[in-house]
C-alpha positions in Angstrom: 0.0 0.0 0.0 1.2 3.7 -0.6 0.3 6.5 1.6 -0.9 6.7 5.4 -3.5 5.0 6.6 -5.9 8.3 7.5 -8.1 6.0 10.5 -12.2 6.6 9.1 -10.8 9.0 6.1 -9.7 6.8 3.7 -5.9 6.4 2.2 -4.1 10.0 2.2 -2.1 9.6 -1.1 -0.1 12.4 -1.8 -2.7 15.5 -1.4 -5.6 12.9 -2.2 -7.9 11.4 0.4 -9.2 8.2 -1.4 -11.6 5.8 0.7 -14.3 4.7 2.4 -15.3 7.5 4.7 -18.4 8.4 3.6 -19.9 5.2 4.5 -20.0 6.5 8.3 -22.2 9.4 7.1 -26.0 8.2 6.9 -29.4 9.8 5.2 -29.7 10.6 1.2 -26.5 12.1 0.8 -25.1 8.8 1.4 -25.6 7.4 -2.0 -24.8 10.8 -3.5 -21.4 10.1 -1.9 -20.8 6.8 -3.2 -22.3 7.7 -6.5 -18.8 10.5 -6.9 -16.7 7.6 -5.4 -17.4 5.4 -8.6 -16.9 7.9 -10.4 -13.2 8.7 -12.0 -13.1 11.6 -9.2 -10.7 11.5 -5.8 -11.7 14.1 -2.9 -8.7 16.5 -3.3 -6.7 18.4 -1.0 -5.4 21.2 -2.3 -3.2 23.9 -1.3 -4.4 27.8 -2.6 -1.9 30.3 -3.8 -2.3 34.0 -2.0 -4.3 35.2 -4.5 -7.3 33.2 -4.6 -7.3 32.8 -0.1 -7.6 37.1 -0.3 -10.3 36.7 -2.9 -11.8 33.9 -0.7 -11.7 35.9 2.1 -12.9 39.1 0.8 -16.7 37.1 -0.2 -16.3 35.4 3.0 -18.3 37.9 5.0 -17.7 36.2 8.3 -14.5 35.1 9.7 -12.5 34.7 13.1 -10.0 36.9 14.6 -7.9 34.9 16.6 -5.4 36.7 19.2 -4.3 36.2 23.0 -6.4 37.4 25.9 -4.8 37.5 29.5 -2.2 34.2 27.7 -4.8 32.0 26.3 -5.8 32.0 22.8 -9.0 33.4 21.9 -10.9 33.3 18.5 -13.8 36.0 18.3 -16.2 36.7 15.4 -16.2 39.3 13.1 -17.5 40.6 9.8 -14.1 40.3 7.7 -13.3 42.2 4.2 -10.1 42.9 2.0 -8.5 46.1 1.6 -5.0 46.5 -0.9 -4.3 42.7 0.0 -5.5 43.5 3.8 -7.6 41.9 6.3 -10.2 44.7 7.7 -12.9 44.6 10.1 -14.5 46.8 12.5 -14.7 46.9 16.3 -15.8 48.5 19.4 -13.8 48.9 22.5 -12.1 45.7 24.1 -9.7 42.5 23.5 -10.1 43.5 19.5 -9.4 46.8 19.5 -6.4 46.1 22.6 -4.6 43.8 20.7 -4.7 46.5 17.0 -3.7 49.3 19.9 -0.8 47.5 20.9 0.4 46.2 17.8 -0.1 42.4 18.7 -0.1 39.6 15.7 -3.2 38.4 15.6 -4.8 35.8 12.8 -8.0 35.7 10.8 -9.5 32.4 9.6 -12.4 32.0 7.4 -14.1 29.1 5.9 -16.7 28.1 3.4 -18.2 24.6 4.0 -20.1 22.2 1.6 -21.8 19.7 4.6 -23.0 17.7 1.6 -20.2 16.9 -0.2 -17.7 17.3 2.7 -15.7 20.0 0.5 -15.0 23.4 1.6 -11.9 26.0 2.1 -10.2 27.7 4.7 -8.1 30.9 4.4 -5.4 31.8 7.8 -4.0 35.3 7.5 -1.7 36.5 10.0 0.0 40.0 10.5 0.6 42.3 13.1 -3.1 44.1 14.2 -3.2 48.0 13.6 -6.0 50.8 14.2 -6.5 52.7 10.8 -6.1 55.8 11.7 -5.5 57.8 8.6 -8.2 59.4 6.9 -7.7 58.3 3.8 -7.7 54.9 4.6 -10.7 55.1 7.2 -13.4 56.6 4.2 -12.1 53.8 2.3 -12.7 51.2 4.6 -16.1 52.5 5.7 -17.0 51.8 2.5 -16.3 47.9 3.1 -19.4 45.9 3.6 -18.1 45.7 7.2 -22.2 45.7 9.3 -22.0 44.1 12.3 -24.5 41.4 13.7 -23.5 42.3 17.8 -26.2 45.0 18.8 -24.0 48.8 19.6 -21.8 51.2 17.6 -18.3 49.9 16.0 -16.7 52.9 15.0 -12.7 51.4 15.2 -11.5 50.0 11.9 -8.7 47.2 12.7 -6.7 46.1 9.0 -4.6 43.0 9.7 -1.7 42.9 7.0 -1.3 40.1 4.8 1.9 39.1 5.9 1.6 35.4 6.1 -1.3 33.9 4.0 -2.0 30.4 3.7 -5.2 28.3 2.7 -6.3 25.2 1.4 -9.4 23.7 -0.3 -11.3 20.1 -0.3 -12.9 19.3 -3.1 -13.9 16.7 -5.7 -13.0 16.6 -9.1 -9.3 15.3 -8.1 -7.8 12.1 -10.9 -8.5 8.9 -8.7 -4.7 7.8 -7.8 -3.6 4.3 -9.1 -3.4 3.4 -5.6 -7.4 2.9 -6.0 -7.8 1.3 -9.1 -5.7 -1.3 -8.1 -6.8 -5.0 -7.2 
C-alpha cells in the first residue's frame, strides 16, 4: 500500500484522500457520496496560492479573529473584508481593539463549507493588528461591507496585513490515484 492510513478518512495519497469514509455518514446524501466515489473523481486536498485565499476571504463575510487574551488564545467573530491585499474589520472597545492598539499579531480564519459533499476552504492570514487611523484609509474602509450582527456602535477599523497567508481547499474533481484502481 502507498500513503498513510488516515483512520475513518480513507488512504491519504499524496494530497488525495481516497476511501471509504463516507460510509460513516448516513441519510440521502449517502448514496450521492458513493455515486462520486465510482466515479473517476478523488476528494482532493489542495493547497491555494495567495491570491485566490484574499479573494476567498474578501466574499467570506464572516471570519474569526484569533489573538491572545490574559495568555490563552481566543478566537472571536467578526465581519471580515479585504482592503489592498489586507484583512479589515470593525470593532468596538475591548480584546479587539487592545490587541490593533498594541500592535499584537493576531490571525483571521475564514471558511466556506459544503456539509453535503464534505468540501470546503479555509483561508489563515496573519499579520501584526493596527488601528486605521488615517483618513484616507478610514473613508475607504467604511465603504467595506463591514455591518455588524453584535447589537451597539463599531466605530474602530482594525486592518490586519497580509503578511503570512496560507489556505487550502477540499474538493472533488481530483484524478482517482492508481493506488485505487488497483486489485
Amino acid at each position: 500500500m502507498h500513503g498513510d492510513e488516515d483512520p475513518g478518512h480513507g488512504l491519504r495519497v499524496s494530497n488525495t484522500v481516497v476511501g471509504p469514509w463516507w460510509k460513516s455518514t448516513t441519510g440521502a446524501h449517502s448514496e450521492s457520496m458513493e455515486q462520486l466515489a465510482r466515479e473517476d473523481t478523488a476528494l482532493a486536498l489542495v493547497e491555494l496560492d495567495r491570491q485566490e485565499c484574499l479573494e476567498l476571504l474578501g466574499h467570506a463575510g464572516v471570519g474569526r479573529v484569533v489573538l491572545s487574551v490574559n495568555g490563552l488564545p481566543v478566537a472571536l467573530p467578526v465581519n471580515v473584508s479585504v482592503l489592498d491585499g489586507d484583512v479589515v474589520f470593525a470593532t468596538d472597545k475591548g480584546s479587539k481593539l487592545d490587541a490593533a492598539v498594541r500592535g499584537h499579531v493576531v490571525s483571521v480564519e475564514a471558511d466556506g463549507v459544503d456539509r453535503l459533499y464534505h468540501a470546503g476552504w479555509s483561508v489563515l492570514v496573519t499579520g501584526v493588528a493596527q488601528l486605521l487611523t488615517e483618513a484616507w484609509d478610514v473613508e475607504r474602509a467604511g465603504r467595506l461591507p463591514l455591518g455588524t450582527w453584535a447589537p451597539g456602535p463599531h466605530p474602530f477599523l482594525v486592518r490586519v496585513p497580509s503578511t503570512v497567508v496560507s489556505g487550502r481547499r477540499i474538493s472533488w474533481g481530483g484524478p482517482v490515484p492508481e493506488e485505487r484502481t488497483r486489485p
